[in-house]
Amino acid sequence: MDVTQAISGRRSVREYTEEPVDASVIGNLIDAAIHAPSAVNAQPWAFTVVRDQKALRRVSDGAKAHMLATMGGNPHADHFRSHLRDLNFHIFYHAPALVLISGAAQGPWIVEDCALAGENLMLAAYAAGLGSCWIGFAQAYLNTADGKADLGLPAEWDPVAPIIIGHPKSAVTPVPRKSPEIRWVG
Ligand SMILES: Cc1cc2nc3c(=O)[nH]c(=O)nc-3n(C[C@H](O)[C@H](O)[C@H](O)COP(=O)(O)O)c2cc1C
């Protein structure tokens, strides 16, 4: 698939079939992720692949409780609260797999590096016929001691990009883009 087709065709997918994603396919996605650029070529990322549905449920429950307890200042708090209180709301949408990209080294550009790896991974997933979605709801909780313990993450890792992967149940309607504000200097 041409890269521009992947960029414009990728969508956040929130409904998946139960079909598992092969370990070898996930390995290919991680290979695409590590081809991202990184500041001073530090390649500070580390990957955690979670296919254990009990672990995903544990993180979903923990993340919902953590967000409800801490999101006071979030401008979207009212909108989120009803979802987070809904016992049936699973933040990972019952996806068969989560790939969590964490910073495993210290440095000023860890978040940028891991986010670029995440975009590569999502584009590669789309090109492979898979769906993906970055789950920001998981981020704050996964950075707590309890969240790290849920997935057995080393204490010194900084989780950045929790990305679910799976076979989409159906095609997703594109989300419209705003016109970009562009200032030309020269
Ligand atoms: C940093 C980040 C956090 C996100 N967090 C969530 C999330 O917690 N739950 C969710 O359903 N989608 C989440 N998304 C997906 C966005 O809602 C989605 O990218 C946006 O609506 C545009 O749709 P598209 O990805 O199909 O182009 C997140 C995306 C990013 C980049």
Coordinates of C-alpha atoms and ligand atoms in Angstrom, one line a residue:
M1 CA 0.0 0.0 0.0
D2 CA 1.2 3.5 -0.9
V3 CA 2.1 5.5 2.2
T4 CA -0.3 8.3 1.3
Q5 CA -3.2 5.8 1.0
A6 CA -2.3 4.5 4.5
I7 CA -2.1 8.0 6.0
S8 CA -5.5 9.0 4.6
G9 CA -7.2 5.6 5.0
R10 CA -6.2 4.8 8.6
R11 CA -9.1 5.2 11.2
S12 CA -9.4 4.7 14.9
V13 CA -11.3 1.4 15.2
R14 CA -13.5 0.7 18.2
E15 CA -15.2 -2.5 17.3
Y16 CA -13.3 -5.7 16.7
T17 CA -14.0 -9.3 15.9
E18 CA -12.8 -11.9 18.3
E19 CA -10.2 -13.2 15.8
P20 CA -6.8 -13.1 17.5
V21 CA -3.9 -11.3 15.9
D22 CA -0.9 -13.5 15.1
A23 CA 2.3 -13.0 17.1
S24 CA 4.2 -12.8 13.8
V25 CA 1.9 -10.0 12.5
I26 CA 2.4 -8.1 15.8
G27 CA 6.2 -8.6 15.3
N28 CA 5.9 -7.0 11.9
L29 CA 4.1 -4.0 13.3
I30 CA 6.7 -3.5 16.0
D31 CA 9.4 -3.7 13.2
A32 CA 7.6 -0.8 11.5
A33 CA 7.4 1.1 14.8
I34 CA 11.2 0.9 15.4
H35 CA 11.9 2.4 11.9
A36 CA 10.5 5.7 13.3
P37 CA 13.0 8.5 13.7
S38 CA 14.2 9.2 17.3
A39 CA 16.1 12.1 18.8
V40 CA 19.9 11.5 18.7
N41 CA 18.9 8.0 17.4
A42 CA 18.3 7.0 21.1
Q43 CA 15.5 4.5 20.1
P44 CA 14.3 4.7 23.7
W45 CA 11.2 2.6 23.1
A46 CA 10.2 -0.7 24.7
F47 CA 7.1 -2.7 23.7
T48 CA 4.6 -4.7 25.8
V49 CA 2.2 -6.9 24.0
V50 CA -0.9 -7.8 26.0
R51 CA -3.3 -10.4 24.7
D52 CA -4.5 -11.7 28.1
Q53 CA -8.1 -10.4 28.3
K54 CA -8.1 -10.6 32.1
A55 CA -5.1 -8.2 32.2
L56 CA -6.8 -5.8 29.7
R57 CA -9.9 -5.8 31.9
R58 CA -7.8 -5.1 35.0
V59 CA -6.2 -2.1 33.3
S60 CA -9.5 -0.9 32.0
D61 CA -11.1 -1.0 35.4
G62 CA -8.1 0.6 37.1
A63 CA -7.8 3.3 34.4
K64 CA -11.5 4.2 34.7
A65 CA -11.3 4.5 38.5
H66 CA -8.0 6.5 38.3
M67 CA -9.5 8.9 35.7
L68 CA -12.7 9.5 37.7
A69 CA -10.6 10.2 40.8
T70 CA -8.1 12.6 39.1
M71 CA -9.7 14.3 36.1
G72 CA -11.1 17.3 37.9
G73 CA -9.3 19.9 35.7
N74 CA -9.8 18.1 32.4
P75 CA -11.9 20.2 30.0
H76 CA -13.7 17.1 28.8
A77 CA -14.5 15.8 32.3
D78 CA -18.3 16.0 32.0
H79 CA -18.3 14.2 28.7
F80 CA -16.0 11.5 29.9
R81 CA -17.6 10.9 33.3
S82 CA -20.7 9.1 32.1
H83 CA -18.5 6.7 30.0
L84 CA -16.1 6.1 32.9
R85 CA -19.0 5.3 35.3
D86 CA -20.6 2.8 32.9
L87 CA -19.6 -0.7 34.0
N88 CA -20.0 -1.9 30.5
F89 CA -17.5 0.5 29.0
H90 CA -14.2 -1.2 28.3
I91 CA -11.6 1.3 27.5
F92 CA -9.9 -1.2 25.1
Y93 CA -13.2 -2.0 23.4
H94 CA -12.5 -5.8 23.9
A95 CA -9.7 -5.6 21.3
P96 CA -7.7 -8.9 21.0
A97 CA -4.4 -7.1 21.6
L98 CA -2.8 -4.0 23.1
V99 CA 0.7 -2.9 22.2
L100 CA 2.0 -0.5 24.8
I101 CA 5.0 1.6 23.7
S102 CA 7.0 2.9 26.7
G103 CA 10.0 5.0 27.1
A104 CA 12.7 2.8 28.6
A105 CA 15.4 5.5 28.9
Q106 CA 15.5 9.0 30.2
G107 CA 15.7 12.0 27.9
P108 CA 13.9 15.1 26.8
W109 CA 12.3 13.6 23.7
I110 CA 11.0 10.2 24.9
V111 CA 7.3 11.1 24.4
E112 CA 8.0 12.4 20.8
D113 CA 10.0 9.3 20.0
C114 CA 7.4 6.8 21.3
A115 CA 4.5 8.7 19.6
L116 CA 6.3 8.6 16.2
A117 CA 6.8 4.8 16.7
G118 CA 3.1 4.6 17.5
E119 CA 2.0 6.3 14.3
N120 CA 4.3 4.0 12.3
L121 CA 2.7 1.0 14.1
M122 CA -0.9 2.2 13.4
L123 CA -0.1 2.9 9.7
A124 CA 1.5 -0.5 9.3
A125 CA -1.6 -2.1 11.0
Y126 CA -3.9 -0.4 8.5
A127 CA -1.7 -1.6 5.6
A128 CA -1.9 -5.1 7.0
G129 CA -5.8 -5.0 7.0
L130 CA -6.0 -4.4 10.8
G131 CA -7.6 -1.7 12.9
S132 CA -6.0 0.2 15.7
C133 CA -6.7 3.0 18.2
W134 CA -4.5 4.9 20.6
I135 CA -6.1 4.7 24.0
G136 CA -5.2 7.8 25.9
F137 CA -7.6 6.8 28.7
A138 CA -5.0 4.2 29.8
Q139 CA -2.0 6.5 29.9
A140 CA -2.2 8.2 33.3
Y141 CA -3.1 4.9 35.1
L142 CA -0.3 3.0 33.4
N143 CA 2.1 5.5 34.7
T144 CA 1.1 4.7 38.3
A145 CA 2.7 1.9 40.4
D146 CA -0.6 0.0 40.3
G147 CA -0.9 0.3 36.5
K148 CA 2.7 -0.8 36.0
A149 CA 2.1 -3.7 38.4
D150 CA -1.0 -4.8 36.4
L151 CA 1.2 -5.4 33.4
G152 CA 4.4 -6.3 35.2
L153 CA 6.2 -3.2 33.7
P154 CA 9.6 -2.2 35.1
A155 CA 9.2 0.7 37.5
E156 CA 11.6 2.9 35.5
W157 CA 9.6 2.6 32.2
D158 CA 7.3 5.5 31.1
P159 CA 4.3 4.2 29.3
V160 CA 3.5 6.6 26.4
A161 CA 1.4 5.0 23.6
P162 CA -1.2 2.3 24.5
I163 CA -2.5 1.1 21.0
I164 CA -5.1 -1.6 20.6
I165 CA -4.9 -3.8 17.5
G166 CA -7.4 -6.2 16.0
H167 CA -9.6 -7.1 13.0
P168 CA -12.2 -4.4 12.5
K169 CA -15.8 -5.5 12.7
S170 CA -16.8 -3.1 9.9
A171 CA -15.5 -0.1 8.0
V172 CA -15.2 3.1 10.0
T173 CA -16.6 6.4 8.7
P174 CA -13.8 9.0 8.4
V175 CA -13.7 11.8 11.0
P176 CA -13.7 15.1 9.1
R177 CA -10.6 17.3 9.4
K178 CA -10.7 21.0 10.1
S179 CA -8.9 23.2 7.6
P180 CA -5.4 23.7 8.9
E181 CA -4.3 27.2 9.9
I182 CA -1.2 27.8 7.8
R183 CA 1.1 30.8 8.0
W184 CA 3.7 31.1 5.2
V185 CA 6.8 33.1 6.2
G186 CA 8.5 33.9 2.9
Ligands
LIG1 C1 -3.1 10.8 22.1 C2 -4.5 10.2 21.7 C3 -5.3 9.6 22.6 C4 -6.5 9.0 22.2 N1 -7.3 8.4 23.2 C5 -8.4 7.8 22.8 C6 -9.2 7.0 23.8 O1 -8.8 7.0 25.0 N2 -10.3 6.4 23.4 C7 -10.7 6.4 22.1 O2 -11.7 5.8 21.7 N3 -9.9 7.1 21.1 C8 -8.8 7.7 21.5 N4 -8.0 8.4 20.5 C9 -8.5 8.3 19.1 C10 -9.0 9.7 18.6 O3 -10.3 9.9 19.2 C11 -9.0 9.7 17.1 O4 -7.7 9.6 16.6 C12 -9.7 11.0 16.5 O5 -11.1 11.0 16.8 C13 -9.5 11.0 15.0 O6 -10.1 9.9 14.4 P1 -9.2 9.0 13.4 O7 -8.1 8.4 14.2 O8 -10.2 7.9 12.9 O9 -8.7 9.8 12.3 C14 -6.9 9.0 20.9 C15 -6.0 9.5 19.9 C16 -4.8 10.1 20.3 C17 -3.8 10.6 19.2

